[in-house]
Amino acid sequence: MTEMGQKGFAPIIIILSILIGGAAGYLAYTKAYPAWISSVPVPTNEEEAVINTPTPQPAQTPAPAPKPTVKPTPVPATPAPQNNTCSISVLSDPSSPNSVRLTAGATSKNGSYIKGAQWDFDGNGSWDTDMSISNQNITHNYPNGTYTAKLKTSMSDGSTTDVCSKSVSTPYGFSVSLTGYVYEDINCNDMREPSERGLTGVTVKITNMNGYANLATLTTDSSGFYRFTYNLAPGNSITVKPHDEPLPNYGVTEDRHQIALNSSQNSINMDLGQIPSPVGDYCGF
């Protein structure tokens, strides 16, 4: 090829090189563009419109109208049934510290009264008497020791009380005594002399000055001696007055002897004089 011909192809080759290079660059650009566009934010001057959707609220249920407060009518409580109850009193018996007087009592809730009493004297579960009004006051003799007396009573309303109990210990209380001689008071001085004999068969009565009940009626023995014994509950005392009934053709002085018997003065001697009629005239009879 001539030099002229070579010079004529040179521009064409340059243009083709530019076109080929530009095409290659364009292809490289287009391949890289999506990755570039995803990693680099595109600035914008337009504010994004934010739509605030309101949160739905539940429908309000209207409150019910208040009802007037109604106070319930109070129902009176049913009273517990009131049962009759029994009780036991323990008293000394005059005859012996081992003899005890038991008295049945009852507390009534409806005005009823005792119709009968039944006793278990030693609390062994076996009833010792029947149910009878005659057992309301009863005397029982215990050996020395402590026992539990039990009682139940029948009432006029037809009910029977629950069993009640009381401790009993014997000997119970203490014994007091009044002794002496009924004698022939020849010299009318109300004092027995060694020469004045006792009078036999004289009746001597012992009176309780608290209520004037007759506690005992005694008779003198062959020597003119009499003895009165009585059992008192612990802490008790008794004031008594002896009275001797005159024998035929005898008189007695005015009764003026009152004797207190208690735990500190439990034995007293009291002689009682009777005056023969001839001497009685002299003494003022």
XYZ file of N, CA and C in Angstrom:
855
model
N 0.893 -1.179 0.000
C 0.000 0.000 0.000
C 0.901 1.189 0.000
N 0.404 2.228 -0.670
C 1.223 3.395 -0.785
C 1.146 4.198 0.437
N 2.056 5.076 0.669
C 2.100 5.965 1.843
C 0.865 6.781 1.883
N 0.313 7.114 0.810
C -0.908 7.928 0.767
C -2.087 7.125 1.248
N -2.019 5.877 0.869
C -3.162 5.031 1.317
C -3.131 4.783 2.799
N -1.911 4.598 3.371
C -1.812 4.386 4.832
C -2.304 5.593 5.585
N -2.002 6.760 5.141
C -2.451 7.993 5.805
C -3.956 8.118 5.725
N -4.583 7.569 4.673
C -6.042 7.685 4.572
C -6.775 6.796 5.575
N -6.197 5.630 6.057
C -6.852 4.743 7.033
C -6.638 5.187 8.459
N -5.736 5.987 8.731
C -5.408 6.362 10.123
C -6.577 7.035 10.824
N -7.252 7.975 10.265
C -8.366 8.594 10.975
C -9.483 7.608 11.260
N -9.658 6.739 10.320
C -10.739 5.768 10.530
C -10.421 4.876 11.712
N -9.209 4.452 11.817
C -8.798 3.586 12.933
C -8.966 4.319 14.250
N -8.641 5.573 14.291
C -8.757 6.366 15.540
C -10.219 6.463 15.952
N -11.079 6.721 14.978
C -12.508 6.865 15.283
C -13.059 5.559 15.798
N -12.670 4.424 15.161
C -13.144 3.124 15.623
C -12.663 2.833 17.027
N -11.460 3.212 17.326
C -10.927 2.982 18.697
C -11.731 3.764 19.719
N -12.061 4.992 19.330
C -12.857 5.810 20.290
C -14.221 5.183 20.504
N -14.828 4.748 19.424
C -16.161 4.170 19.538
C -16.129 2.893 20.348
N -15.123 2.048 20.054
C -15.033 0.780 20.809
C -14.784 1.055 22.275
N -13.897 2.035 22.591
C -13.633 2.361 24.008
C -14.842 2.932 24.688
N -15.554 3.795 23.957
C -16.764 4.350 24.574
C -17.805 3.289 24.841
N -17.922 2.350 23.862
C -18.914 1.280 24.116
C -18.547 0.434 25.314
N -17.259 0.118 25.423
C -16.825 -0.694 26.593
C -17.068 0.045 27.887
N -16.804 1.356 27.904
C -17.052 2.125 29.138
C -18.517 2.188 29.482
N -19.347 2.303 28.425
C -20.782 2.363 28.685
C -21.288 1.070 29.282
N -20.781 -0.074 28.710
C -21.196 -1.364 29.259
C -20.766 -1.509 30.713
N -19.570 -1.074 31.032
C -19.096 -1.158 32.442
C -19.931 -0.284 33.343
N -20.334 0.857 32.838
C -21.134 1.782 33.651
C -22.509 1.206 33.936
N -23.090 0.630 32.871
C -24.434 0.107 33.064
C -24.450 -1.081 34.008
N -23.384 -1.855 34.016
C -23.331 -2.989 34.959
C -23.153 -2.522 36.391
N -22.427 -1.467 36.643
C -22.167 -0.992 38.012
C -23.269 -0.103 38.514
N -24.091 0.443 37.692
C -25.065 1.441 38.102
C -26.106 0.919 39.087
N -26.698 -0.263 38.885
C -27.718 -0.693 39.886
C -27.154 -0.837 41.282
N -25.937 -1.396 41.406
C -25.349 -1.526 42.755
C -25.077 -0.184 43.349
N -24.667 0.730 42.544
C -24.353 2.070 43.054
C -25.606 2.798 43.466
N -26.621 2.591 42.691
C -27.850 3.316 43.004
C -28.517 2.786 44.245
N -28.268 1.450 44.601
C -28.888 0.884 45.795
C -28.159 1.230 47.053
N -26.894 1.568 46.976
C -26.108 1.846 48.180
C -25.995 3.310 48.467
N -26.251 4.163 47.505
C -26.130 5.613 47.712
C -27.503 6.208 47.558
N -28.029 6.851 48.625
C -29.364 7.432 48.519
C -29.375 8.595 47.563
N -30.470 8.716 46.899
C -30.626 9.825 45.961
C -31.280 10.958 46.697
N -30.584 12.068 46.816
C -31.178 13.190 47.536
C -32.414 13.692 46.807
N -33.366 14.162 47.639
C -34.585 14.727 47.077
C -34.984 15.916 47.896
N -35.608 16.845 47.325
C -36.074 18.049 48.023
C -37.539 17.947 48.400
N -38.174 16.870 47.981
C -39.591 16.714 48.286
C -39.773 15.941 49.584
N -40.507 16.451 50.529
C -40.814 15.766 51.788
C -41.802 14.648 51.524
N -41.469 13.525 52.119
C -42.367 12.398 51.985
C -43.654 12.675 52.772
N -44.702 12.419 52.163
C -46.004 12.617 52.823
C -46.261 11.485 53.801
N -46.430 11.828 55.076
C -46.689 10.836 56.126
C -48.184 10.829 56.422
N -48.778 9.687 56.262
C -50.218 9.559 56.519
C -50.396 8.903 57.876
N -50.890 9.629 58.820
C -51.154 9.102 60.172
C -52.560 8.510 60.207
N -52.587 7.186 60.272
C -53.882 6.509 60.342
C -54.324 6.435 61.799
N -55.440 6.999 62.192
C -55.865 6.969 63.619
C -56.133 5.544 64.095
N -55.670 5.288 65.364
C -55.906 3.968 65.966
C -57.385 3.826 66.292
N -57.991 2.749 65.877
C -59.439 2.606 66.166
C -59.678 2.434 67.657
N -60.623 3.143 68.203
C -60.987 3.070 69.622
C -62.211 2.175 69.794
N -62.184 1.338 70.912
C -63.369 0.497 71.133
C -64.585 1.336 71.480
N -65.676 0.850 71.083
C -66.925 1.572 71.357
C -67.165 1.644 72.861
N -67.530 2.800 73.377
C -67.783 3.011 74.794
C -69.168 2.477 75.167
N -69.126 1.508 76.135
C -70.404 0.986 76.626
C -70.935 1.922 77.701
N -72.087 2.419 77.581
C -72.601 3.364 78.601
C -72.772 2.666 79.948
N -72.324 3.357 81.025
C -72.448 2.791 82.376
C -73.918 2.689 82.748
N -74.262 1.563 83.410
C -75.672 1.431 83.806
C -76.034 2.439 84.879
N -77.227 2.858 84.852
C -77.694 3.808 85.861
C -77.643 3.160 87.238
N -77.107 3.858 88.264
C -77.010 3.255 89.605
C -78.387 2.937 90.172
N -78.444 1.742 90.774
C -79.688 1.327 91.403
C -79.720 1.816 92.845
N -80.853 2.174 93.343
C -80.921 2.619 94.754
C -80.557 1.475 95.692
N -79.751 1.803 96.720
C -79.326 0.794 97.693
C -80.496 0.425 98.597
N -80.780 -0.853 98.640
C -81.875 -1.342 99.483
C -81.265 -2.152 100.613
N -81.392 -1.672 101.820
C -80.860 -2.397 102.970
C -81.768 -3.572 103.294
N -81.157 -4.766 103.411
C -81.998 -5.929 103.729
C -82.565 -5.829 105.139
N -83.764 -6.271 105.280
C -84.385 -6.281 106.604
C -83.690 -7.308 107.478
N -83.108 -6.873 108.608
C -82.385 -7.846 109.451
C -83.321 -8.926 109.969
N -82.824 -10.140 109.879
C -83.584 -11.280 110.389
C -83.127 -11.550 111.815
N -84.010 -11.459 112.778
C -83.576 -11.686 114.170
C -83.025 -13.087 114.343
N -81.914 -13.156 115.087
C -81.284 -14.451 115.333
C -82.197 -15.321 116.185
N -82.208 -16.565 115.836
C -83.001 -17.510 116.619
C -82.298 -17.769 117.942
N -82.919 -17.439 119.054
C -82.231 -17.642 120.338
C -81.964 -19.111 120.586
N -80.813 -19.352 121.201
C -80.475 -20.732 121.547
C -81.463 -21.249 122.586
N -81.822 -22.487 122.480
C -82.767 -23.025 123.468
C -82.195 -22.963 124.872
N -83.021 -22.510 125.791
C -82.608 -22.383 127.178
C -83.073 -23.618 127.944
N -82.118 -24.373 128.408
C -82.453 -25.598 129.121
C -82.459 -25.355 130.625
N -83.305 -26.071 131.317
C -83.270 -26.057 132.772
C -82.005 -26.776 133.240
N -81.434 -26.309 134.332
C -80.212 -26.909 134.864
C -80.404 -27.253 136.335
N -79.685 -28.269 136.775
C -79.793 -28.685 138.174
C -78.552 -28.273 138.948
N -78.642 -28.331 140.259
C -77.516 -27.998 141.134
C -77.627 -28.821 142.413
N -76.488 -28.967 143.101
C -76.427 -29.778 144.321
C -75.881 -28.927 145.460
N -76.550 -28.965 146.596
C -76.043 -28.348 147.826
C -75.642 -29.458 148.789
N -74.464 -29.284 149.388
C -73.953 -30.263 150.351
C -73.985 -29.628 151.730
N -74.695 -30.255 152.649
C -74.817 -29.747 154.011
C -74.364 -30.819 154.989
N -73.890 -30.350 156.119
C -73.534 -31.303 157.171
C -74.801 -31.908 157.752
N -74.685 -33.128 158.184
C -75.789 -33.776 158.880
C -75.441 -33.822 160.362
N -76.362 -33.457 161.238
C -76.032 -33.390 162.666
C -75.578 -34.713 163.263
N -75.962 -35.807 162.645
C -75.717 -37.089 163.294
C -74.268 -37.536 163.239
N -73.529 -37.174 162.159
C -72.176 -37.712 162.009
C -71.412 -36.929 160.949
N -70.090 -36.782 161.113
C -69.282 -36.145 160.060
C -69.262 -36.944 158.765
N -69.626 -38.214 158.824
C -69.669 -39.029 157.611
C -71.054 -39.073 156.980
N -72.002 -38.447 157.623
C -73.357 -38.375 157.093
C -73.562 -36.997 156.472
N -73.943 -36.984 155.201
C -74.032 -35.731 154.447
C -75.451 -35.566 153.911
N -75.960 -34.353 154.045
C -77.276 -34.041 153.491
C -77.095 -33.440 152.098
N -77.749 -34.031 151.117
C -77.689 -33.574 149.730
C -79.040 -32.984 149.351
N -79.008 -31.781 148.797
C -80.243 -31.104 148.406
C -80.198 -30.808 146.918
N -81.261 -31.203 146.210
C -81.364 -30.956 144.769
C -81.976 -29.585 144.526
N -81.372 -28.831 143.624
C -81.911 -27.545 143.209
C -81.974 -27.495 141.694
N -82.669 -26.490 141.161
C -82.769 -26.349 139.707
C -82.956 -24.883 139.358
N -82.376 -24.487 138.227
C -82.594 -23.164 137.665
C -83.513 -23.319 136.464
N -84.691 -22.725 136.550
C -85.696 -22.883 135.502
C -85.619 -21.718 134.524
N -85.731 -22.016 133.227
C -85.741 -20.993 132.192
C -87.154 -20.631 131.744
N -88.135 -21.368 132.236
C -89.503 -21.127 131.774
C -90.530 -21.188 132.898
N -90.055 -21.061 134.138
C -90.983 -21.073 135.259
C -91.355 -22.444 135.761
N -90.739 -23.478 135.225
C -91.054 -24.832 135.689
C -90.369 -25.096 137.028
N -90.766 -26.163 137.684
C -90.235 -26.484 139.007
C -89.912 -27.973 139.075
N -89.187 -28.339 140.132
C -88.735 -29.720 140.280
C -89.918 -30.641 140.586
N -89.976 -31.721 139.832
C -90.985 -32.754 140.086
C -90.364 -34.036 140.637
N -89.055 -34.191 140.465
C -88.394 -35.400 140.950
C -86.889 -35.242 140.904
N -86.194 -36.007 141.735
C -84.730 -35.986 141.788
C -84.219 -37.420 141.839
N -83.105 -37.655 141.139
C -82.500 -38.984 141.113
C -80.997 -38.833 141.347
N -80.438 -39.698 142.223
C -79.069 -39.540 142.703
C -78.192 -40.735 142.339
N -76.957 -40.385 141.995
C -75.854 -41.349 141.929
C -74.845 -40.855 142.964
N -74.834 -41.466 144.141
C -74.101 -40.905 145.276
C -72.585 -40.870 145.067
N -72.039 -41.871 144.395
C -70.583 -41.925 144.256
C -70.108 -41.731 142.821
N -71.004 -41.365 141.911
C -70.602 -41.043 140.552
C -70.090 -42.210 139.737
N -70.520 -43.433 140.054
C -70.017 -44.603 139.328
C -70.860 -44.946 138.104
N -71.839 -44.094 137.782
C -72.665 -44.322 136.601
C -73.914 -45.128 136.859
N -74.109 -45.581 138.084
C -75.301 -46.355 138.437
C -76.169 -45.504 139.359
N -77.423 -45.308 138.974
C -78.317 -44.488 139.785
C -78.735 -45.257 141.035
N -78.572 -44.593 142.190
C -78.832 -45.245 143.477
C -80.250 -45.024 143.985
N -80.992 -44.100 143.392
C -82.382 -43.857 143.792
C -83.255 -43.806 142.543
N -84.551 -43.817 142.753
C -85.465 -43.597 141.642
C -85.676 -42.096 141.469
N -86.440 -41.714 140.451
C -86.760 -40.315 140.212
C -88.011 -39.978 141.010
N -87.825 -39.294 142.142
C -88.957 -39.019 143.032
C -88.748 -37.673 143.712
N -89.833 -36.961 143.959
C -89.752 -35.688 144.660
C -89.297 -35.883 146.094
N -89.525 -37.059 146.645
C -89.090 -37.325 148.022
C -87.571 -37.354 148.134
N -86.880 -37.443 147.005
C -85.417 -37.473 147.024
C -84.790 -36.093 146.859
N -85.619 -35.042 146.876
C -85.045 -33.707 146.703
C -84.091 -33.370 147.844
N -84.416 -33.799 149.044
C -83.521 -33.674 150.198
C -83.263 -35.077 150.731
N -82.008 -35.462 150.735
C -81.683 -36.838 151.097
C -80.367 -36.859 151.862
N -80.241 -37.814 152.771
C -79.021 -37.970 153.575
C -78.337 -39.270 153.181
N -77.017 -39.177 153.005
C -76.255 -40.376 152.637
C -75.013 -40.455 153.515
N -74.702 -41.657 153.942
C -73.527 -41.890 154.784
C -72.373 -42.391 153.909
N -71.256 -41.661 153.946
C -70.083 -41.993 153.136
C -68.947 -42.504 154.021
N -68.204 -43.494 153.582
C -66.929 -43.790 154.245
C -65.971 -42.610 154.042
N -64.927 -42.563 154.845
C -63.950 -41.488 154.681
C -63.403 -41.495 153.253
N -63.349 -40.326 152.641
C -62.836 -40.229 151.275
C -63.489 -39.096 150.520
N -63.203 -39.039 149.218
C -63.764 -38.007 148.341
C -64.563 -38.684 147.237
N -65.764 -38.170 146.997
C -66.683 -38.778 146.044
C -67.289 -37.683 145.159
N -67.855 -38.103 144.037
C -68.565 -37.187 143.144
C -70.035 -37.585 143.114
N -70.852 -36.784 143.765
C -72.297 -37.034 143.746
C -72.871 -36.477 142.446
N -73.760 -37.241 141.795
C -74.385 -36.813 140.548
C -75.900 -36.785 140.716
N -76.518 -35.868 139.978
C -77.957 -35.634 140.114
C -78.558 -35.293 138.756
N -79.789 -35.716 138.541
C -80.617 -35.171 137.466
C -82.023 -34.993 138.018
N -82.710 -33.979 137.528
C -84.045 -33.675 138.037
C -85.046 -33.676 136.889
N -86.249 -34.117 137.190
C -87.363 -33.982 136.247
C -88.121 -32.713 136.612
N -88.599 -31.995 135.569
C -89.228 -30.703 135.773
C -90.708 -30.769 135.414
N -91.440 -29.761 135.883
C -92.886 -29.748 135.677
C -93.264 -29.547 134.213
N -92.326 -29.072 133.376
C -92.624 -28.912 131.952
C -92.390 -30.194 131.167
N -92.063 -31.279 131.863
C -91.849 -32.560 131.213
C -90.416 -32.836 130.829
N -89.524 -31.865 131.005
C -88.123 -32.057 130.638
C -87.346 -32.688 131.790
N -86.182 -33.192 131.448
C -85.242 -33.715 132.440
C -83.919 -32.989 132.255
N -83.365 -32.479 133.309
C -82.121 -31.722 133.207
C -80.958 -32.641 132.859
N -79.899 -32.022 132.327
C -78.647 -32.747 132.187
C -78.114 -33.088 133.577
N -77.211 -34.036 133.622
C -76.635 -34.456 134.905
C -75.703 -33.364 135.426
N -75.844 -33.018 136.698
C -74.907 -32.113 137.363
C -74.189 -32.893 138.463
N -73.093 -32.351 138.951
C -72.284 -33.099 139.920
C -71.704 -32.165 140.972
N -71.261 -32.760 142.063
C -70.671 -32.013 143.182
C -69.713 -32.931 143.924
N -68.546 -32.384 144.279
C -67.572 -33.166 145.037
C -67.965 -33.192 146.516
N -67.858 -34.375 147.110
C -68.193 -34.567 148.528
C -67.018 -35.262 149.199
N -66.518 -34.667 150.270
C -65.423 -35.272 151.038
C -65.881 -35.518 152.466
N -65.555 -36.682 152.973
C -65.884 -37.015 154.357
C -64.633 -37.510 155.073
N -64.524 -37.248 156.369
C -65.537 -36.592 157.204
C -65.763 -35.147 156.791
N -67.014 -34.733 156.876
C -67.415 -33.405 156.443
C -67.744 -32.560 157.663
N -67.065 -31.447 157.816
C -67.303 -30.570 158.947
C -66.650 -31.080 160.221
N -67.231 -30.720 161.342
C -66.664 -31.090 162.641
C -67.805 -31.274 163.641
N -67.506 -32.011 164.671
C -68.521 -32.345 165.666
C -68.390 -31.435 166.884
N -69.534 -30.979 167.399
C -69.573 -30.209 168.647
C -70.472 -30.960 169.629
N -70.284 -30.664 170.901
C -71.079 -31.394 171.906
C -71.390 -30.504 173.104
N -72.525 -30.798 173.709
C -72.952 -30.164 174.956
C -73.337 -31.290 175.911
N -72.668 -31.323 177.049
C -72.913 -32.399 178.021
C -73.100 -31.802 179.412
N -73.633 -32.599 180.323
C -73.781 -32.147 181.706
C -74.694 -33.074 182.493
N -74.966 -32.617 183.701
C -75.822 -33.386 184.621
C -77.033 -32.544 184.990
N -78.164 -33.208 185.093
C -79.324 -32.601 185.748
C -79.273 -33.081 187.197
N -79.200 -32.162 188.118
C -78.954 -32.520 189.525
C -79.985 -31.851 190.436
N -80.000 -32.308 191.664
C -80.887 -31.771 192.700
C -80.158 -30.624 193.392
N -80.606 -29.405 193.101
C -79.939 -28.216 193.629
C -80.554 -27.870 194.992
N -80.055 -28.531 196.016
C -80.660 -28.411 197.348
C -80.476 -27.013 197.920
N -79.305 -26.415 197.732
C -79.058 -25.100 198.328
C -79.429 -23.950 197.382
N -79.996 -24.265 196.238
C -80.582 -23.242 195.361
C -79.564 -22.204 194.894
N -78.319 -22.679 194.598
C -77.303 -21.719 194.159
C -76.922 -21.892 192.674
N -77.672 -22.739 191.983
C -77.435 -22.968 190.547
C -76.004 -23.438 190.266
N -75.480 -24.208 191.194
C -74.144 -24.766 191.040
C -74.125 -26.137 191.692
N -73.666 -27.121 191.002
C -73.698 -28.479 191.536
C -72.585 -28.680 192.561
N -72.990 -29.146 193.720
C -72.047 -29.489 194.778
C -71.783 -30.989 194.736
N -70.658 -31.449 195.304
C -70.364 -32.896 195.299
C -71.441 -33.730 195.977
N -72.143 -33.123 196.938
C -73.162 -33.893 197.669
C -74.507 -33.913 196.964
N -74.674 -33.154 195.868
C -75.965 -33.056 195.201
C -76.050 -34.127 194.096
N -77.085 -34.936 194.226
C -77.196 -36.106 193.369
C -77.788 -35.749 192.010
N -77.484 -36.619 191.040
C -78.078 -36.469 189.722
C -79.484 -37.020 189.677
N -80.287 -36.495 188.804
C -81.680 -36.903 188.660
C -81.838 -37.692 187.355
N -82.391 -38.857 187.470
C -82.556 -39.732 186.315
C -83.908 -39.526 185.639
N -83.958 -39.816 184.357
C -85.215 -39.765 183.607
C -85.723 -38.380 183.315
N -84.863 -37.363 183.390
C -85.297 -35.990 183.121
C -85.212 -35.737 181.606
N -86.251 -35.123 181.058
C -86.242 -34.756 179.627
C -85.504 -33.434 179.442
N -84.532 -33.453 178.536
C -83.751 -32.244 178.214
C -83.935 -31.952 176.723
N -84.391 -30.743 176.424
C -84.562 -30.335 175.032
C -83.493 -29.306 174.666
N -82.941 -29.464 173.465
C -81.909 -28.548 172.961
C -82.529 -27.729 171.835
N -82.520 -26.405 172.019
C -83.136 -25.508 171.042
C -82.066 -24.721 170.299
N -82.202 -24.644 168.988
C -81.333 -23.794 168.165
C -81.861 -22.365 168.264
N -81.044 -21.463 168.788
C -81.498 -20.099 169.001
C -81.640 -19.320 167.699
N -81.138 -19.873 166.615
C -81.359 -19.271 165.301
C -82.589 -19.934 164.672
N -83.747 -19.402 164.976
C -84.979 -19.972 164.463
C -85.753 -20.771 165.494
N -85.142 -21.048 166.624
C -85.794 -21.728 167.750
C -86.315 -23.121 167.374
N -85.606 -23.769 166.497
C -85.980 -25.148 166.168
C -85.458 -26.085 167.241
N -86.233 -27.112 167.516
C -85.788 -28.126 168.474
C -84.806 -29.067 167.775
N -83.567 -29.092 168.273
C -82.540 -29.921 167.653
C -82.518 -31.336 168.201
N -82.860 -31.500 169.456
C -82.802 -32.839 170.058
C -83.648 -32.866 171.321
N -84.191 -34.040 171.612
C -84.880 -34.300 172.878
C -84.187 -35.481 173.537
N -83.580 -35.235 174.698
C -82.743 -36.232 175.370
C -83.373 -36.641 176.696
N -82.877 -37.722 177.249
C -83.307 -38.192 178.574
C -82.070 -38.529 179.391
N -82.017 -38.023 180.618
C -80.840 -38.293 181.454
C -80.776 -39.765 181.842
N -79.532 -40.236 182.014
C -79.349 -41.642 182.419
C -79.475 -41.770 183.936
N -79.062 -42.899 184.444
C -79.231 -43.171 185.883
C -78.424 -42.230 186.759
N -77.387 -41.625 186.209
C -76.578 -40.684 186.997
C -76.995 -39.240 186.761
N -77.998 -39.043 185.941
C -78.450 -37.685 185.635
C -77.694 -37.046 184.462
N -76.906 -37.871 183.742
C -76.050 -37.330 182.671
C -76.817 -37.262 181.341
N -76.552 -36.196 180.578
C -77.098 -36.068 179.228
C -75.963 -35.667 178.275
N -76.129 -35.975 176.995
C -75.127 -35.615 175.978
C -75.843 -35.219 174.684
N -75.436 -34.059 174.174
C -75.929 -33.597 172.873
C -74.733 -33.433 171.941
N -74.782 -34.048 170.774
C -73.718 -33.893 169.766
C -74.340 -33.400 168.466
N -73.552 -32.634 167.745
C -74.046 -32.034 166.506
C -72.870 -31.853 165.560
N -73.127 -32.070 164.286
C -72.074 -31.892 163.281
C -72.305 -30.589 162.522
N -71.255 -29.759 162.464
C -71.333 -28.470 161.782
C -70.478 -28.488 160.523
N -70.924 -27.754 159.521
C -70.127 -27.588 158.309
C -68.910 -26.718 158.615
N -67.844 -26.853 157.841
C -66.642 -26.053 158.093
C -66.958 -24.567 158.167
N -66.457 -23.921 159.226
C -66.645 -22.488 159.406
C -67.947 -22.088 160.069
N -68.824 -23.026 160.324
C -70.124 -22.699 160.915
C -70.073 -22.745 162.442
N -71.096 -22.174 163.032
C -71.261 -22.216 164.485
C -72.751 -22.312 164.785
N -73.049 -22.620 166.020
C -74.449 -22.745 166.427
C -74.577 -22.319 167.879
N -75.669 -21.628 168.185
C -75.968 -21.241 169.565
C -77.204 -22.016 170.021
N -77.036 -22.716 171.118
C -78.117 -23.586 171.596
C -78.493 -23.212 173.027
N -79.669 -23.664 173.396
C -80.154 -23.435 174.759
C -80.766 -24.736 175.274
N -80.204 -25.298 176.360
C -80.793 -26.515 176.941
C -81.942 -26.148 177.889
N -82.946 -26.975 177.891
C -84.088 -26.768 178.795
C -84.483 -28.126 179.372
N -84.414 -28.210 180.721
C -84.798 -29.463 181.385
C -86.205 -29.323 181.960
N -87.033 -30.285 181.660
C -88.403 -30.269 182.176
C -88.391 -30.777 183.622
N -89.035 -30.051 184.526
C -88.952 -30.433 185.947
C -89.672 -31.748 186.240
N -89.063 -32.502 187.118
C -89.723 -33.711 187.630
C -90.859 -33.300 188.571
N -91.777 -34.211 188.863
C -92.817 -33.885 189.858
C -92.174 -33.453 191.178
N -92.749 -32.428 191.789
C -92.287 -31.879 193.068
C -90.926 -31.191 192.957
N -90.531 -30.823 191.739
C -89.297 -30.057 191.528
C -89.626 -28.838 190.670
N -88.790 -27.854 190.820
C -88.895 -26.672 189.972
C -87.528 -26.348 189.367
N -87.513 -25.529 188.362
C -86.245 -25.133 187.725
C -86.150 -23.617 187.747
N -84.923 -23.141 187.746
C -84.709 -21.701 187.668
C -84.991 -21.237 186.237
N -85.081 -19.927 186.087
C -85.357 -19.388 184.751
C -84.272 -19.834 183.777
N -84.700 -20.276 182.600
C -83.730 -20.714 181.595
C -82.914 -19.507 181.129
N -81.645 -19.536 181.392
C -80.780 -18.416 181.017
C -79.476 -18.896 180.392
N -79.411 -20.182 180.076
C -78.157 -20.735 179.573
C -78.200 -20.807 178.043
N -77.379 -19.999 177.388
C -77.206 -20.066 175.938
C -75.730 -20.323 175.653
N -75.466 -21.328 174.865
C -74.089 -21.765 174.637
C -73.790 -21.701 173.146
N -72.673 -21.045 172.805
C -72.202 -21.004 171.414
C -71.214 -22.143 171.192
N -71.461 -22.915 170.165
C -70.578 -24.026 169.806
C -69.992 -23.763 168.426
N -68.675 -23.896 168.328
C -67.983 -23.666 167.055
C -66.662 -24.441 167.060
N -65.825 -24.188 166.066
C -64.590 -24.963 165.950
C -63.615 -24.673 167.085
N -63.655 -23.461 167.632
C -62.742 -23.136 168.732
C -63.351 -23.440 170.103
N -64.635 -23.671 170.161
C -65.326 -24.036 171.404
C -66.315 -25.145 171.054
N -65.759 -26.339 170.871
C -66.583 -27.424 170.334
C -67.129 -28.381 171.394
N -66.782 -28.152 172.660
C -67.294 -29.037 173.716
C -67.511 -28.226 174.988
N -68.749 -28.205 175.448
C -69.118 -27.421 176.631
C -69.865 -28.324 177.616
N -69.564 -28.139 178.916
C -70.302 -28.844 179.973
C -71.263 -27.861 180.641
N -72.504 -28.230 180.727
C -73.506 -27.378 181.348
C -74.411 -28.239 182.235
N -74.287 -28.036 183.574
C -75.140 -28.748 184.534
C -76.433 -27.964 184.743
N -77.514 -28.684 184.924
C -78.836 -28.079 185.063
C -79.436 -28.512 186.406
N -79.722 -27.538 187.242
C -80.240 -27.859 188.573
C -81.758 -27.825 188.646
N -82.316 -28.777 189.405
C -83.743 -28.762 189.749
C -83.854 -28.706 191.282
N -84.809 -27.919 191.712
C -84.899 -27.630 193.140
C -86.131 -28.333 193.725
N -85.928 -29.084 194.820
C -87.091 -29.722 195.474
C -88.092 -28.663 195.931
N -89.357 -29.032 195.969
C -90.410 -28.063 196.284
C -90.199 -27.335 197.610
N -89.847 -28.024 198.721
C -89.666 -27.261 199.961
C -88.594 -26.194 199.826
N -87.498 -26.554 199.147
C -86.426 -25.569 198.948
C -86.868 -24.534 197.937
N -87.682 -24.965 197.002
C -88.175 -24.039 195.986
C -88.976 -22.921 196.608
N -89.695 -23.215 197.633
C -90.434 -22.160 198.308
C -89.474 -21.107 198.842
N -88.348 -21.566 199.336
C -87.353 -20.668 199.892
C -86.688 -19.863 198.772
N -86.516 -20.516 197.614
C -85.835 -19.845 196.496
C -86.772 -18.930 195.709
N -88.031 -18.899 196.069
C -88.936 -18.010 195.357
C -89.867 -18.707 194.396
N -89.920 -20.009 194.407
C -90.856 -20.741 193.546
C -92.231 -20.773 194.187
